[in-house]
């Protein structure tokens, strides 16, 4: 059984909702907080976000606060779960020598954060 994971309600969730209404697979949607705040800035975005979240089989929130926020968009507690973002530091440990990259980009010896 295929299940689509939407990283956000807009735009991925809109595509998943249209697909579902056309006989496509079920979907779940991840929410992060800022996406819901942005949706409240306009009637159209609020309407689309509400439709997407109500159509999802499950909604994953990144915090309890975001879970509570989702209720303003018609998501009931039985259809939302909290999944705290994080990483297993034991499993994901750098094994490469990054000294050449640090030197080339003059990064020094402190921590480097890369966001993609």
Short mmCIF file of C-alpha atoms in Angstrom, two decimals:
data_model
loop_
_atom_site.label_atom_id
_atom_site.label_comp_id
_atom_site.label_asym_id
_atom_site.label_seq_id
_atom_site.Cartn_x
_atom_site.Cartn_y
_atom_site.Cartn_z
CA UNK A 1 0.00 0.00 0.00
CA UNK A 2 1.58 3.27 -1.17
CA UNK A 3 1.69 6.19 1.26
CA UNK A 4 2.97 9.61 0.21
CA UNK A 5 4.99 11.66 2.73
CA UNK A 6 4.58 15.41 2.24
CA UNK A 7 7.31 17.53 3.79
CA UNK A 8 4.94 20.50 3.93
CA UNK A 9 1.27 21.21 3.38
CA UNK A 10 2.07 23.70 0.63
CA UNK A 11 3.02 22.86 -2.07
CA UNK A 12 3.57 19.08 -1.72
CA UNK A 13 0.41 18.52 0.30
CA UNK A 14 -1.75 20.26 -2.29
CA UNK A 15 -0.47 17.88 -4.97
CA UNK A 16 -1.07 14.89 -2.67
CA UNK A 17 -4.60 16.08 -1.86
CA UNK A 18 -5.47 16.51 -5.54
CA UNK A 19 -4.01 13.08 -6.27
CA UNK A 20 -5.97 11.51 -3.40
CA UNK A 21 -9.24 13.12 -4.51
CA UNK A 22 -8.58 11.64 -7.97
CA UNK A 23 -8.23 8.10 -6.59
CA UNK A 24 -4.51 8.31 -5.78
CA UNK A 25 -2.69 7.02 -2.71
CA UNK A 26 -3.16 8.07 0.89
CA UNK A 27 -0.77 10.68 2.27
CA UNK A 28 0.60 12.07 5.49
CA UNK A 29 1.91 15.56 6.04
CA UNK A 30 4.71 16.98 8.16
CA UNK A 31 4.20 20.38 9.81
CA UNK A 32 6.84 22.58 11.34
CA UNK A 33 5.13 25.64 12.83
CA UNK A 34 6.35 28.41 10.55
CA UNK A 35 4.33 26.89 7.70
CA UNK A 36 1.17 27.15 9.78
CA UNK A 37 1.98 30.71 10.84
CA UNK A 38 2.47 31.64 7.18
CA UNK A 39 -0.81 29.95 6.28
CA UNK A 40 -2.63 32.16 8.77
CA UNK A 41 -1.42 35.23 6.88
CA UNK A 42 -3.98 34.79 4.09
CA UNK A 43 -7.43 33.26 3.65
CA UNK A 44 -6.31 31.31 0.59
CA UNK A 45 -3.25 29.77 2.28
CA UNK A 46 -5.29 29.02 5.39
CA UNK A 47 -8.00 27.34 3.32
CA UNK A 48 -5.47 25.25 1.35
CA UNK A 49 -3.56 24.22 4.48
CA UNK A 50 -6.78 23.25 6.25
CA UNK A 51 -7.91 21.16 3.26
CA UNK A 52 -4.54 19.40 3.01
CA UNK A 53 -4.29 18.62 6.73
CA UNK A 54 -7.89 17.43 6.98
CA UNK A 55 -7.34 15.16 3.97
CA UNK A 56 -4.17 13.61 5.36
CA UNK A 57 -4.33 10.20 7.03
CA UNK A 58 -1.84 11.42 9.61
CA UNK A 59 -0.07 14.68 10.44
CA UNK A 60 3.40 14.70 11.99
CA UNK A 61 4.29 17.78 14.06
CA UNK A 62 7.82 18.68 15.12
CA UNK A 63 6.72 19.68 18.64
CA UNK A 64 3.77 19.65 21.01
CA UNK A 65 3.36 23.37 20.38
CA UNK A 66 3.05 22.73 16.63
CA UNK A 67 0.63 19.89 17.36
CA UNK A 68 -1.59 22.31 19.31
CA UNK A 69 -1.25 24.88 16.51
CA UNK A 70 -2.50 22.27 14.01
CA UNK A 71 -5.81 22.05 15.84
CA UNK A 72 -6.60 25.56 14.54
CA UNK A 73 -6.55 23.96 11.07
CA UNK A 74 -9.02 21.23 11.99
CA UNK A 75 -6.53 18.49 12.84
CA UNK A 76 -7.87 16.34 15.67
CA UNK A 77 -5.54 14.92 18.33
CA UNK A 78 -6.09 11.35 17.13
CA UNK A 79 -4.65 12.23 13.69
CA UNK A 80 -1.52 14.08 14.78
CA UNK A 81 1.70 12.71 16.25
CA UNK A 82 4.83 14.45 17.47
CA UNK A 83 8.14 13.44 15.89
CA UNK A 84 11.00 15.48 17.32
CA UNK A 85 13.67 16.16 14.71
CA UNK A 86 17.08 14.83 15.59
CA UNK A 87 19.94 12.61 14.60
CA UNK A 88 21.57 9.50 16.05
CA UNK A 89 25.07 10.84 16.78
CA UNK A 90 26.44 7.33 17.30
CA UNK A 91 25.34 6.24 13.83
CA UNK A 92 26.03 9.45 11.92
CA UNK A 93 29.60 10.32 12.86
CA UNK A 94 31.99 11.89 10.36
CA UNK A 95 34.70 9.45 9.33
CA UNK A 96 36.43 11.60 6.72
CA UNK A 97 39.33 13.95 7.29
CA UNK A 98 37.88 17.36 6.49
CA UNK A 99 41.07 19.33 7.08
CA UNK A 100 41.58 20.13 3.37
CA UNK A 101 38.04 21.53 3.07
CA UNK A 102 38.44 23.50 6.32
CA UNK A 103 41.69 24.97 5.03
CA UNK A 104 40.34 25.76 1.55
CA UNK A 105 37.33 27.62 2.98
CA UNK A 106 39.19 29.06 5.99
CA UNK A 107 36.79 27.44 8.45
CA UNK A 108 39.17 27.15 11.39
CA UNK A 109 38.84 24.41 14.00
CA UNK A 110 35.38 25.09 15.43
CA UNK A 111 32.12 23.34 14.54
CA UNK A 112 30.76 23.81 11.02
CA UNK A 113 27.03 23.63 10.36
CA UNK A 114 25.75 22.94 6.85
CA UNK A 115 22.08 23.31 6.08
CA UNK A 116 20.66 21.94 2.85
#
